[in-house]
PDB file of C-alpha atoms in Angstrom:
ATOM      1  CA  MET A  18      -0.072  -0.189  -0.298  1.00 45.00           C
ATOM      2  CA  ASN A  19       1.337   3.414  -1.052  1.00 52.00           C
ATOM      3  CA  THR A  20       1.520   5.376   2.021  1.00 73.00           C
ATOM      4  CA  ILE A  21       3.099   8.689  -0.110  1.00 88.00           C
ATOM      5  CA  LEU A  22       0.525   9.653  -2.454  1.00 91.00           C
ATOM      6  CA  PRO A  23      -2.646  11.181  -1.447  1.00 92.00           C
ATOM      7  CA  PRO A  24      -5.613   8.357  -3.170  1.00 92.00           C
ATOM      8  CA  ASP A  25      -5.665   7.941  -6.440  1.00 92.00           C
ATOM      9  CA  GLU A  26      -9.382  10.048  -6.292  1.00 93.00           C
ATOM     10  CA  PHE A  27      -8.143  13.146  -5.145  1.00 94.00           C
ATOM     11  CA  ILE A  28      -4.776  13.060  -7.352  1.00 94.00           C
ATOM     12  CA  LEU A  29      -7.604  12.762 -11.022  1.00 93.00           C
ATOM     13  CA  LYS A  30     -10.081  15.871  -8.682  1.00 93.00           C
ATOM     14  CA  ARG A  31      -7.216  17.898  -9.017  1.00 94.00           C
ATOM     15  CA  LEU A  32      -6.041  17.665 -11.982  1.00 93.00           C
ATOM     16  CA  GLU A  33      -9.671  17.875 -13.548  1.00 89.00           C
ATOM     17  CA  ILE A  34      -9.379  14.250 -15.304  1.00 88.00           C
ATOM     18  CA  ASP A  35     -12.612  12.095 -15.186  1.00 85.00           C
ATOM     19  CA  SER A  36     -11.201   8.265 -16.330  1.00 81.00           C
ATOM     20  CA  ALA A  37     -14.402   7.214 -17.623  1.00 81.00           C
ATOM     21  CA  SER A  38     -14.525  10.231 -19.853  1.00 85.00           C
ATOM     22  CA  VAL A  39     -11.030  10.611 -21.600  1.00 87.00           C
ATOM     23  CA  LYS A  40     -12.296   7.875 -24.970  1.00 85.00           C
ATOM     24  CA  ALA A  41     -14.537  10.978 -25.714  1.00 85.00           C
ATOM     25  CA  ILE A  42     -11.411  13.005 -25.815  1.00 86.00           C
ATOM     26  CA  GLU A  43     -11.405  13.977 -29.913  1.00 83.00           C
ATOM     27  CA  SER A  44      -7.429  14.519 -30.759  1.00 88.00           C
ATOM     28  CA  ALA A  45      -5.600  11.683 -30.549  1.00 89.00           C
ATOM     29  CA  SER A  46      -2.652  12.097 -29.121  1.00 88.00           C
ATOM     30  CA  LYS A  47      -4.223  14.337 -26.207  1.00 89.00           C
ATOM     31  CA  ARG A  48      -6.247  11.079 -25.333  1.00 89.00           C
ATOM     32  CA  SER A  49      -3.019   9.632 -25.244  1.00 91.00           C
ATOM     33  CA  ARG A  50      -1.527  11.276 -22.700  1.00 90.00           C
ATOM     34  CA  CYS A  51      -4.484  11.190 -20.614  1.00 90.00           C
ATOM     35  CA  ARG A  52      -5.127   8.111 -21.035  1.00 92.00           C
ATOM     36  CA  ALA A  53      -1.228   7.272 -19.389  1.00 92.00           C
ATOM     37  CA  ILE A  54      -1.689   9.961 -17.070  1.00 93.00           C
ATOM     38  CA  VAL A  55      -4.976   7.850 -15.596  1.00 92.00           C
ATOM     39  CA  ASN A  56      -2.916   4.581 -15.690  1.00 93.00           C
ATOM     40  CA  TRP A  57       0.226   5.522 -14.308  1.00 94.00           C
ATOM     41  CA  ILE A  58      -1.752   7.119 -11.585  1.00 93.00           C
ATOM     42  CA  THR A  59      -3.764   4.110 -10.795  1.00 92.00           C
ATOM     43  CA  LYS A  60      -2.889   1.288 -12.389  1.00 92.00           C
ATOM     44  CA  TYR A  61       1.149   1.987 -10.906  1.00 91.00           C
ATOM     45  CA  LYS A  62       1.229   0.211  -7.357  1.00 86.00           C
ATOM     46  CA  PRO A  63       5.283  -0.146  -6.631  1.00 85.00           C
ATOM     47  CA  GLU A  64       5.691  -2.168  -3.267  1.00 80.00           C
ATOM     48  CA  ALA A  65       5.891  -0.575  -0.017  1.00 73.00           C
ATOM     49  CA  GLU A  66       9.410  -1.432   0.027  1.00 76.00           C
ATOM     50  CA  THR A  67      10.903   0.036  -3.091  1.00 85.00           C
ATOM     51  CA  SER A  68      13.064   3.385  -2.705  1.00 91.00           C
ATOM     52  CA  ASN A  69      10.855   6.464  -2.079  1.00 91.00           C
ATOM     53  CA  LEU A  70      11.627   7.940  -5.770  1.00 92.00           C
ATOM     54  CA  ALA A  71       9.883   5.053  -7.249  1.00 92.00           C
ATOM     55  CA  GLN A  72       6.381   5.094  -4.623  1.00 91.00           C
ATOM     56  CA  ILE A  73       6.461   8.653  -6.820  1.00 93.00           C
ATOM     57  CA  LYS A  74       7.168   7.849  -9.834  1.00 94.00           C
ATOM     58  CA  GLY A  75       3.323   7.771 -11.020  1.00 93.00           C
ATOM     59  CA  CYS A  76       3.157  10.947 -10.580  1.00 95.00           C
ATOM     60  CA  LEU A  77       6.826  12.074 -12.484  1.00 95.00           C
ATOM     61  CA  GLU A  78       5.894  10.216 -14.968  1.00 95.00           C
ATOM     62  CA  THR A  79       2.330  12.572 -15.162  1.00 95.00           C
ATOM     63  CA  LEU A  80       3.965  15.636 -14.649  1.00 95.00           C
ATOM     64  CA  GLU A  81       6.183  14.289 -18.153  1.00 94.00           C
ATOM     65  CA  TYR A  82       2.783  14.232 -19.462  1.00 93.00           C
ATOM     66  CA  LEU A  83       1.629  16.946 -18.513  1.00 94.00           C
ATOM     67  CA  CYS A  84       4.362  18.964 -20.195  1.00 93.00           C
ATOM     68  CA  GLU A  85       4.243  17.367 -23.119  1.00 91.00           C
ATOM     69  CA  LEU A  86       0.275  18.480 -23.547  1.00 91.00           C
ATOM     70  CA  GLU A  87       1.805  21.976 -22.032  1.00 92.00           C
ATOM     71  CA  ASN A  88      -1.040  22.760 -19.311  1.00 93.00           C
ATOM     72  CA  TRP A  89       1.196  24.260 -17.477  1.00 94.00           C
ATOM     73  CA  THR A  90      -2.456  24.849 -14.477  1.00 94.00           C
ATOM     74  CA  LEU A  91      -1.805  21.571 -14.074  1.00 94.00           C
ATOM     75  CA  VAL A  92       2.276  20.553 -14.189  1.00 95.00           C
ATOM     76  CA  GLU A  93       1.830  23.126 -10.983  1.00 95.00           C
ATOM     77  CA  ARG A  94      -0.614  21.038  -9.240  1.00 95.00           C
ATOM     78  CA  ILE A  95       1.340  18.120  -9.760  1.00 96.00           C
ATOM     79  CA  PHE A  96       4.673  19.854  -9.232  1.00 96.00           C
ATOM     80  CA  CYS A  97       3.370  21.119  -5.338  1.00 96.00           C
ATOM     81  CA  LEU A  98       1.041  17.572  -4.820  1.00 95.00           C
ATOM     82  CA  PRO A  99       0.860  17.789  -0.854  1.00 95.00           C
ATOM     83  CA  LEU A 100       1.614  14.386   0.141  1.00 94.00           C
ATOM     84  CA  VAL A 101       1.226  11.929   2.671  1.00 90.00           C
ATOM     85  CA  THR A 102       4.270  12.258   4.858  1.00 85.00           C
ATOM     86  CA  GLU A 103       4.850  14.866   8.052  1.00 84.00           C
ATOM     87  CA  GLY A 104       4.058  17.568   7.416  1.00 84.00           C
ATOM     88  CA  HIS A 105       2.435  17.281   4.302  1.00 87.00           C
ATOM     89  CA  PRO A 106       5.355  18.662   2.391  1.00 93.00           C
ATOM     90  CA  GLU A 107       4.809  19.057  -1.887  1.00 95.00           C
ATOM     91  CA  LEU A 108       6.065  16.826  -3.597  1.00 96.00           C
ATOM     92  CA  HIS A 109       9.223  19.338  -4.726  1.00 95.00           C
ATOM     93  CA  ASP A 110      10.046  20.328  -1.527  1.00 94.00           C
ATOM     94  CA  GLN A 111      10.076  16.427  -0.387  1.00 94.00           C
ATOM     95  CA  LEU A 112      12.301  15.458  -3.456  1.00 95.00           C
ATOM     96  CA  ASN A 113      14.879  18.252  -2.183  1.00 94.00           C
ATOM     97  CA  TYR A 114      14.481  16.958   1.468  1.00 93.00           C
ATOM     98  CA  TRP A 115      15.222  13.060  -0.223  1.00 94.00           C
ATOM     99  CA  GLY A 116      18.044  13.864  -2.034  1.00 95.00           C
ATOM    100  CA  TYR A 117      17.103  13.439  -5.536  1.00 96.00           C
ATOM    101  CA  TYR A 118      18.291  16.140  -6.561  1.00 96.00           C
ATOM    102  CA  THR A 119      19.051  15.537 -10.376  1.00 95.00           C
ATOM    103  CA  GLU A 120      15.228  14.812 -10.486  1.00 95.00           C
ATOM    104  CA  LEU A 121      14.288  18.288  -8.957  1.00 96.00           C
ATOM    105  CA  LEU A 122      17.222  20.344 -10.986  1.00 96.00           C
ATOM    106  CA  ARG A 123      15.264  17.902 -14.003  1.00 95.00           C
ATOM    107  CA  ILE A 124      12.248  19.116 -13.678  1.00 96.00           C
ATOM    108  CA  CYS A 125      12.707  23.081 -12.302  1.00 97.00           C
ATOM    109  CA  GLU A 126      14.803  23.766 -15.479  1.00 95.00           C
ATOM    110  CA  ARG A 127      12.197  22.179 -17.797  1.00 94.00           C
ATOM    111  CA  ILE A 128       8.776  24.241 -15.661  1.00 95.00           C
ATOM    112  CA  PHE A 129      11.117  26.628 -15.698  1.00 96.00           C
ATOM    113  CA  GLY A 130       9.131  30.375 -17.657  1.00 93.00           C
ATOM    114  CA  ARG A 131       6.102  28.489 -18.152  1.00 93.00           C
ATOM    115  CA  GLY A 132       3.584  28.641 -14.989  1.00 86.00           C
ATOM    116  CA  SER A 133       2.803  31.111 -12.770  1.00 92.00           C
ATOM    117  CA  CYS A 134       4.796  33.949 -10.508  1.00 94.00           C
ATOM    118  CA  LYS A 135       4.653  31.589  -7.511  1.00 92.00           C
ATOM    119  CA  THR A 136       6.066  27.954  -9.626  1.00 94.00           C
ATOM    120  CA  ASN A 137       8.820  30.165 -11.338  1.00 96.00           C
ATOM    121  CA  LEU A 138       9.814  31.310  -7.400  1.00 97.00           C
ATOM    122  CA  LEU A 139       9.720  27.916  -6.529  1.00 96.00           C
ATOM    123  CA  CYS A 140      11.377  26.127  -9.151  1.00 97.00           C
ATOM    124  CA  LEU A 141      14.028  29.325  -8.382  1.00 98.00           C
ATOM    125  CA  GLN A 142      14.316  27.828  -5.173  1.00 97.00           C
ATOM    126  CA  GLY A 143      14.636  24.307  -6.720  1.00 97.00           C
ATOM    127  CA  ILE A 144      17.340  24.787  -8.704  1.00 98.00           C
ATOM    128  CA  GLY A 145      18.909  27.090  -6.394  1.00 97.00           C
ATOM    129  CA  ASN A 146      19.214  24.168  -3.497  1.00 95.00           C
ATOM    130  CA  ALA A 147      20.105  20.994  -6.325  1.00 96.00           C
ATOM    131  CA  TYR A 148      23.136  23.403  -7.153  1.00 97.00           C
ATOM    132  CA  LEU A 149      23.945  24.087  -3.136  1.00 96.00           C
ATOM    133  CA  ASN A 150      23.603  20.533  -2.409  1.00 94.00           C
ATOM    134  CA  THR A 151      26.036  19.142  -5.324  1.00 95.00           C
ATOM    135  CA  ALA A 152      28.288  22.333  -4.133  1.00 96.00           C
ATOM    136  CA  ASP A 153      27.620  24.053  -7.753  1.00 97.00           C
ATOM    137  CA  TYR A 154      27.783  27.544  -5.744  1.00 97.00           C
ATOM    138  CA  ALA A 155      28.219  29.668  -9.325  1.00 97.00           C
ATOM    139  CA  ARG A 156      24.824  27.816 -10.084  1.00 97.00           C
ATOM    140  CA  ALA A 157      23.731  28.308  -7.294  1.00 98.00           C
ATOM    141  CA  ASN A 158      24.017  31.651  -6.109  1.00 98.00           C
ATOM    142  CA  GLU A 159      23.287  32.429  -9.894  1.00 98.00           C
ATOM    143  CA  ALA A 160      18.913  30.740  -9.485  1.00 98.00           C
ATOM    144  CA  LEU A 161      19.085  31.802  -6.225  1.00 98.00           C
ATOM    145  CA  GLU A 162      20.034  35.512  -7.048  1.00 98.00           C
ATOM    146  CA  LYS A 163      16.974  35.589  -9.473  1.00 98.00           C
ATOM    147  CA  MET A 164      14.871  34.219  -6.906  1.00 98.00           C
ATOM    148  CA  LEU A 165      15.727  36.598  -4.837  1.00 98.00           C
ATOM    149  CA  LEU A 166      14.808  39.864  -7.864  1.00 98.00           C
ATOM    150  CA  MET A 167      11.389  38.402  -8.093  1.00 97.00           C
ATOM    151  CA  ALA A 168      10.419  37.938  -4.615  1.00 97.00           C
ATOM    152  CA  LYS A 169      11.238  41.113  -4.455  1.00 96.00           C
ATOM    153  CA  CYS A 170       9.456  42.693  -7.856  1.00 96.00           C
ATOM    154  CA  ILE A 171       6.274  41.150  -6.645  1.00 95.00           C
ATOM    155  CA  GLY A 172       6.326  41.463  -3.265  1.00 95.00           C
ATOM    156  CA  ASP A 173       6.783  37.373  -2.405  1.00 96.00           C
ATOM    157  CA  TYR A 174       8.313  38.154   1.630  1.00 96.00           C
ATOM    158  CA  ARG A 175       8.312  34.635   2.439  1.00 95.00           C
ATOM    159  CA  SER A 176      10.633  33.173  -0.837  1.00 96.00           C
ATOM    160  CA  GLU A 177      12.387  36.805  -0.202  1.00 97.00           C
ATOM    161  CA  ALA A 178      13.862  35.415   2.993  1.00 96.00           C
ATOM    162  CA  LYS A 179      14.702  32.209   1.602  1.00 95.00           C
ATOM    163  CA  ALA A 180      16.492  33.167  -0.777  1.00 97.00           C
ATOM    164  CA  LEU A 181      18.101  35.338   1.058  1.00 97.00           C
ATOM    165  CA  SER A 182      19.184  32.389   3.626  1.00 96.00           C
ATOM    166  CA  GLY A 183      20.172  29.845   0.012  1.00 96.00           C
ATOM    167  CA  LEU A 184      22.774  33.140  -0.416  1.00 97.00           C
ATOM    168  CA  GLY A 185      23.784  33.392   2.469  1.00 97.00           C
ATOM    169  CA  ILE A 186      24.449  29.221   2.733  1.00 96.00           C
ATOM    170  CA  VAL A 187      26.870  30.101  -0.390  1.00 97.00           C
ATOM    171  CA  SER A 188      28.530  32.218   0.797  1.00 96.00           C
ATOM    172  CA  GLN A 189      29.404  30.667   4.209  1.00 95.00           C
ATOM    173  CA  ASN A 190      29.981  27.440   1.756  1.00 95.00           C
ATOM    174  CA  LEU A 191      32.994  29.816  -0.292  1.00 96.00           C
ATOM    175  CA  GLY A 192      34.010  31.024   3.076  1.00 94.00           C
ATOM    176  CA  HIS A 193      32.751  34.703   2.745  1.00 96.00           C
ATOM    177  CA  TYR A 194      31.015  34.942   6.306  1.00 94.00           C
ATOM    178  CA  LYS A 195      31.126  38.482   5.950  1.00 95.00           C
ATOM    179  CA  ARG A 196      28.321  39.130   3.420  1.00 96.00           C
ATOM    180  CA  ALA A 197      26.720  35.748   5.027  1.00 96.00           C
ATOM    181  CA  ILE A 198      26.191  37.287   8.244  1.00 96.00           C
ATOM    182  CA  ASP A 199      25.112  40.275   5.823  1.00 96.00           C
ATOM    183  CA  PHE A 200      22.135  37.801   3.847  1.00 96.00           C
ATOM    184  CA  TYR A 201      21.355  36.397   7.333  1.00 96.00           C
ATOM    185  CA  LYS A 202      20.790  39.822   8.944  1.00 96.00           C
ATOM    186  CA  GLN A 203      18.591  40.408   5.908  1.00 97.00           C
ATOM    187  CA  GLN A 204      16.523  37.094   6.427  1.00 96.00           C
ATOM    188  CA  LEU A 205      15.676  37.751   9.673  1.00 96.00           C
ATOM    189  CA  GLU A 206      14.717  41.414   9.637  1.00 96.00           C
ATOM    190  CA  VAL A 207      11.985  40.118   6.423  1.00 96.00           C
ATOM    191  CA  ALA A 208      11.046  37.490   8.478  1.00 94.00           C
ATOM    192  CA  ARG A 209      10.533  40.680  11.624  1.00 95.00           C
ATOM    193  CA  LYS A 210       8.467  42.138   8.637  1.00 94.00           C
ATOM    194  CA  ILE A 211       6.218  39.500   8.303  1.00 94.00           C
ATOM    195  CA  ASN A 212       6.083  38.184  12.187  1.00 94.00           C
ATOM    196  CA  ASP A 213       7.334  34.801  10.677  1.00 91.00           C
ATOM    197  CA  LEU A 214       7.945  32.424  13.645  1.00 92.00           C
ATOM    198  CA  ALA A 215       9.915  29.770  11.588  1.00 90.00           C
ATOM    199  CA  LEU A 216      11.693  32.317   9.582  1.00 90.00           C
ATOM    200  CA  LYS A 217      13.293  33.805  12.340  1.00 91.00           C
ATOM    201  CA  GLY A 218      14.508  31.074  14.184  1.00 93.00           C
ATOM    202  CA  MET A 219      16.679  29.839  10.780  1.00 91.00           C
ATOM    203  CA  ALA A 220      18.009  33.544  10.349  1.00 92.00           C
ATOM    204  CA  LEU A 221      19.144  33.190  13.808  1.00 94.00           C
ATOM    205  CA  GLY A 222      20.561  29.948  13.674  1.00 93.00           C
ATOM    206  CA  ASN A 223      22.285  30.685   9.880  1.00 90.00           C
ATOM    207  CA  LEU A 224      23.540  33.469  12.180  1.00 93.00           C
ATOM    208  CA  GLY A 225      24.670  31.870  15.410  1.00 92.00           C
ATOM    209  CA  ILE A 226      26.565  29.337  12.959  1.00 89.00           C
ATOM    210  CA  ALA A 227      27.909  32.525  10.567  1.00 90.00           C
ATOM    211  CA  TYR A 228      29.657  34.513  13.886  1.00 88.00           C
ATOM    212  CA  LYS A 229      30.833  31.022  15.340  1.00 82.00           C
ATOM    213  CA  GLN A 230      32.859  30.642  11.795  1.00 76.00           C
TER     214      GLN A 230
END
């Protein structure tokens, strides 16, 4: 039994797909892709002891088919699908947490620039995290700087704080501690502005580590 993904019915409803009406779709290519999506969601049932990546393969394959259909609204709904794990993290966050950076990077780079501002910010965060965790600091810095600029432009303070945190970690890993501290102070200022306790705690923790070094 799959304990990572929500029920099939929940996913299909989220994708606005009625499996019974797929055969009525006029376009043969669209009908084929929609049928494949239904099959991946309803018929792909990996064993419980398989890897986490295997457990979510149906959703990753679904995301690929939706990209082929260029339905970026539904792509976002899978990308941000809440999983049935502690805290109900979204799919993209869970890929990062599990350490599947290659898969996360491939998905984020494919859909960046095609969805909403929210999705684009999440993609830049995913790209930044993937490169950061694989020690490609130049590319991580580039993605996080873009994320910071976009977040400021649309007034998304939480994304701004997360971008500042990432930039601080990049600087810290490169041994630029004064620059890292500056980023963390900015992160703390933004967290205080929106009174986000989790972000405040993250910023203070980052500052403590940076000052210690």
